[in-house]
Coordinates of C-alpha atoms in Angstrom, one line a residue:
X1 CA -11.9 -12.1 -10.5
X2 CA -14.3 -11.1 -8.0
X3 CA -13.6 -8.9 -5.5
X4 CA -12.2 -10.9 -2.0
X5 CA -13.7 -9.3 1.4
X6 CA -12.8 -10.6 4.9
X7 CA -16.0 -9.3 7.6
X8 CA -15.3 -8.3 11.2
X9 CA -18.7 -8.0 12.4
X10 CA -20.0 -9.1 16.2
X11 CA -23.6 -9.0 15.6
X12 CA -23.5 -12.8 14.0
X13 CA -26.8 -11.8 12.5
X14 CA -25.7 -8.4 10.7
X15 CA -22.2 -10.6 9.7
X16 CA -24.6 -13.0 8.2
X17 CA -26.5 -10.5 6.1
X18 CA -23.8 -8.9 5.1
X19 CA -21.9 -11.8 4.0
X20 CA -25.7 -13.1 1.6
X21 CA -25.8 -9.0 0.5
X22 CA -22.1 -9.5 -0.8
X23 CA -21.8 -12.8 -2.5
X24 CA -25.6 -11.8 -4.4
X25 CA -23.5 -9.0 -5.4
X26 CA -21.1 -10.8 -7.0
X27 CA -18.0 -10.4 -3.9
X28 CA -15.5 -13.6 -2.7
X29 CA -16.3 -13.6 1.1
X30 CA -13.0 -15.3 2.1
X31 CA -13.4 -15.0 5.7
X32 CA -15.5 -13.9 8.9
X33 CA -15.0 -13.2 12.5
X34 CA -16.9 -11.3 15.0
X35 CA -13.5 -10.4 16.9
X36 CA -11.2 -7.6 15.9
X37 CA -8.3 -9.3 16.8
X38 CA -9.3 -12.5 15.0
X39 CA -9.9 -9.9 11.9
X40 CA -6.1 -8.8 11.6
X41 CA -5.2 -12.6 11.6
X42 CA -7.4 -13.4 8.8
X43 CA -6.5 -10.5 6.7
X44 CA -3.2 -10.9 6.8
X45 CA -3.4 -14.9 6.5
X46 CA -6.2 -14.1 3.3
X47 CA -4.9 -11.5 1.8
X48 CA -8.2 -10.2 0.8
X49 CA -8.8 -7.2 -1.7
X50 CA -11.0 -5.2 1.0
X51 CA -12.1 -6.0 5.1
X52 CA -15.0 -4.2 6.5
X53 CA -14.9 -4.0 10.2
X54 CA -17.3 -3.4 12.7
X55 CA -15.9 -0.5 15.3
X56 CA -17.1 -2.0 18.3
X57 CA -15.7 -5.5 18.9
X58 CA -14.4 -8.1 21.3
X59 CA -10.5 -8.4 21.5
X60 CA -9.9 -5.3 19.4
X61 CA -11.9 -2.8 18.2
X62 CA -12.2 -2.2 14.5
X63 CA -10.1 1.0 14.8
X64 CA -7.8 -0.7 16.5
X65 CA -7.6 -3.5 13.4
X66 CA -8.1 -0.8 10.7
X67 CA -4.9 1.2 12.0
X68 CA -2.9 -2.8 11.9
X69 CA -4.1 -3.3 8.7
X70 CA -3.3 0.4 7.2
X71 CA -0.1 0.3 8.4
X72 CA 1.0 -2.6 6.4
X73 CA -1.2 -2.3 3.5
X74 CA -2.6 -5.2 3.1
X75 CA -5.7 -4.4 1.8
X76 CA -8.5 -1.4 1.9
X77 CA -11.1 -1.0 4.7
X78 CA -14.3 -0.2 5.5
X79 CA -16.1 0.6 8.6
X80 CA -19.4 -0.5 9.6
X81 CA -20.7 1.9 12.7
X82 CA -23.8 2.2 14.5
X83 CA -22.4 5.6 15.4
X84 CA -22.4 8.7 13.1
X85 CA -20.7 11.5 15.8
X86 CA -17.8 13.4 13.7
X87 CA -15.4 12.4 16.4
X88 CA -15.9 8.8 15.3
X89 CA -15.3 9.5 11.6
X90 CA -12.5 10.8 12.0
X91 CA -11.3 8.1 14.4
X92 CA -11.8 6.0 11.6
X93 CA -10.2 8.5 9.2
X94 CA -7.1 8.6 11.3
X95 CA -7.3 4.5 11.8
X96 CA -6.7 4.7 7.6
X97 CA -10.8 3.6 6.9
X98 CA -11.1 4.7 3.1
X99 CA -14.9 4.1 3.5
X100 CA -17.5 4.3 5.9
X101 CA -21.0 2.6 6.7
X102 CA -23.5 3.5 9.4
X103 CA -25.6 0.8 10.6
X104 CA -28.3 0.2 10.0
X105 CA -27.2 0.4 6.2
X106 CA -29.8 0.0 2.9
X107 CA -28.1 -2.9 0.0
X108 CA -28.0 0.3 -2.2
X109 CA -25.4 1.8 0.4
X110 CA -22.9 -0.8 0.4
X111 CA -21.6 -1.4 -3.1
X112 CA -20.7 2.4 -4.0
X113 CA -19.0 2.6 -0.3
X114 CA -17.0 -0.7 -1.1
X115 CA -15.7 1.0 -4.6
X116 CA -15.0 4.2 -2.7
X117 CA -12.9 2.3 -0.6
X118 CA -11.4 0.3 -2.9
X119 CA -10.7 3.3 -5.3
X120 CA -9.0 5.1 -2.5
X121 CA -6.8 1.9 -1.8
X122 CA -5.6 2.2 -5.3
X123 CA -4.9 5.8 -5.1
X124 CA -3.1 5.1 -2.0
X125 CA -1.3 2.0 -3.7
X126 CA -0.3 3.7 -6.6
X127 CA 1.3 7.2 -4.7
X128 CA 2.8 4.9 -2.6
X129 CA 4.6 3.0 -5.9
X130 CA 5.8 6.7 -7.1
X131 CA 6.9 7.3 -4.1
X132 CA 9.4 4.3 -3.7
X133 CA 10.2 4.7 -7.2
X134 CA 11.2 8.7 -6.7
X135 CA 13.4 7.7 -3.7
X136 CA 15.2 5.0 -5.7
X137 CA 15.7 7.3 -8.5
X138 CA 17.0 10.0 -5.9
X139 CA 19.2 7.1 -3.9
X140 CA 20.9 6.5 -7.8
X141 CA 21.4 9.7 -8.1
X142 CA 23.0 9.7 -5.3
X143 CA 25.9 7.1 -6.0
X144 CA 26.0 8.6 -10.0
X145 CA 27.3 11.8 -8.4
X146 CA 29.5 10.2 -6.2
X147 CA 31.3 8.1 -9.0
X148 CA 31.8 11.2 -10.7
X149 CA 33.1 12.7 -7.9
X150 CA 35.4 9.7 -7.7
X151 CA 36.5 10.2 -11.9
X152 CA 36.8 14.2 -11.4
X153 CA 39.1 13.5 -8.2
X154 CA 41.2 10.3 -9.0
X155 CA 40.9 10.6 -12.7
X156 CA 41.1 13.5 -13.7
X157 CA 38.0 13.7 -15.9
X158 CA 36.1 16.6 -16.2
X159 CA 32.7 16.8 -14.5
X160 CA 30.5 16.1 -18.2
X161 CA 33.4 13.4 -19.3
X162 CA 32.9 11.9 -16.1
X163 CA 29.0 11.5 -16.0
X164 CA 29.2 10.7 -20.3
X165 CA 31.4 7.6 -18.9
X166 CA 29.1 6.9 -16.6
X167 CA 26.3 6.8 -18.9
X168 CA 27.9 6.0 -22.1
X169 CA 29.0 2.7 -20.1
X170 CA 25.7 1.9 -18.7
X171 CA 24.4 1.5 -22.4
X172 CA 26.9 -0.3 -24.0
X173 CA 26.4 -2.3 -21.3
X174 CA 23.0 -2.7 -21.1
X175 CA 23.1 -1.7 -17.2
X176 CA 21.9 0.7 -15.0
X177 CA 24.0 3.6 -14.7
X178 CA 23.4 2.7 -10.4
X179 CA 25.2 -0.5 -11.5
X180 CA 28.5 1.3 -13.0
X181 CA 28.5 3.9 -10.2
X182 CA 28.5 1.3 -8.1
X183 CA 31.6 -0.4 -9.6
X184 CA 33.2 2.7 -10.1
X185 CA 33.0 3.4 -6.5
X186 CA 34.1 -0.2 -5.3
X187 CA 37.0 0.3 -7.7
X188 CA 36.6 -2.3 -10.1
X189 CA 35.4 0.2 -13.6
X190 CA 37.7 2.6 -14.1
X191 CA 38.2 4.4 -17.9
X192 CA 41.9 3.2 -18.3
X193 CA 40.8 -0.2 -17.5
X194 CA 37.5 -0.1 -19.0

């Protein structure tokens, strides 16, 4: 599957070359604009893999769209700048750009800056999978240790026999062990009855 890239550019004729320089390389253009605001509309109706965006733009700027677009991860971006000052890299840095372009750029420029950026996206992606896995692991652990507080107080159970129930249960089951603390804490598993 070829790579899917929406373009924010202003300059219809640098949007144009851009868009020839990306589909001879092999990229999906999916979608074009020469408005900022326009851009965050057709990323998020295009889902694309990657949206490289102008700074300077009518309606929004491309920081402006590249912070939108970070925030809900839709897809990585690029920025395209006729300025090189530090201050505006690290406006674009801060507005969650993974990659970044100054104008005028040569052909050889843009593919390795569109794999940075789409590396990076990955990177970000994937940490931010771990991370929503590590808090669902900690929210389970969570309700396991408040089951067994429920078994040590209102059972009896000692604080090993208690998580052993627990998990013994969960595998005869087939379950998560979530899943029995769960029912052991809405009152509906207890040993004597299960």
């Amino acid at each position: 599957m070829p790579l899917r890239v929406v373009i924010a550019e202003d300059e219809a004729i640098i949007r144009m070359d851009l868009r020839e320089t990306l589909q001879e390389e092999g990229y999906d253009v999916v979608g074009e604009t020469g408005r900022g605001d326009q851009a965050v509309e057709l990323v998020r109706d295009l889902q694309p893999d990657l949206a490289i965006l102008d700074i300077k733009m009518p309606g929004m700027t491309g920081l402006e769209a590249a912070a939108i677009i970070n925030a809900e991860k839709i897809c990585g971006v690029l920025m395209l700048t006729a300025f090189s000052q530090r201050e505006v890299v690290e406006q674009a840095r801060d507005a969650g750009a993974l990659a970044f372009l100054v104008k005028p750029f040569q052909k050889s420029d843009l593919v390795p800056a569109i794999e940075v950026a789409m590396g990076r996206f990955r990177e970000l992606r994937d940490l931010t999978g771990e991370i929503s896995a590590l808090g669902e692991q900690l929210e389970s652990r969570k309700f396991i240790e408040r089951a067994k507080g429920v078994l040590i107080d209102q059972v009896g159970m000692a604080e090993n026999d208690a998580f052993q129930f627990i998990q013994k249960t969960a595998m005869s089951e087939r379950s998560r062990m979530r899943d029995v603390a769960d029912r052991i804490l809405d009152g509906s598993l207890r040993p004597d009855a299960g």
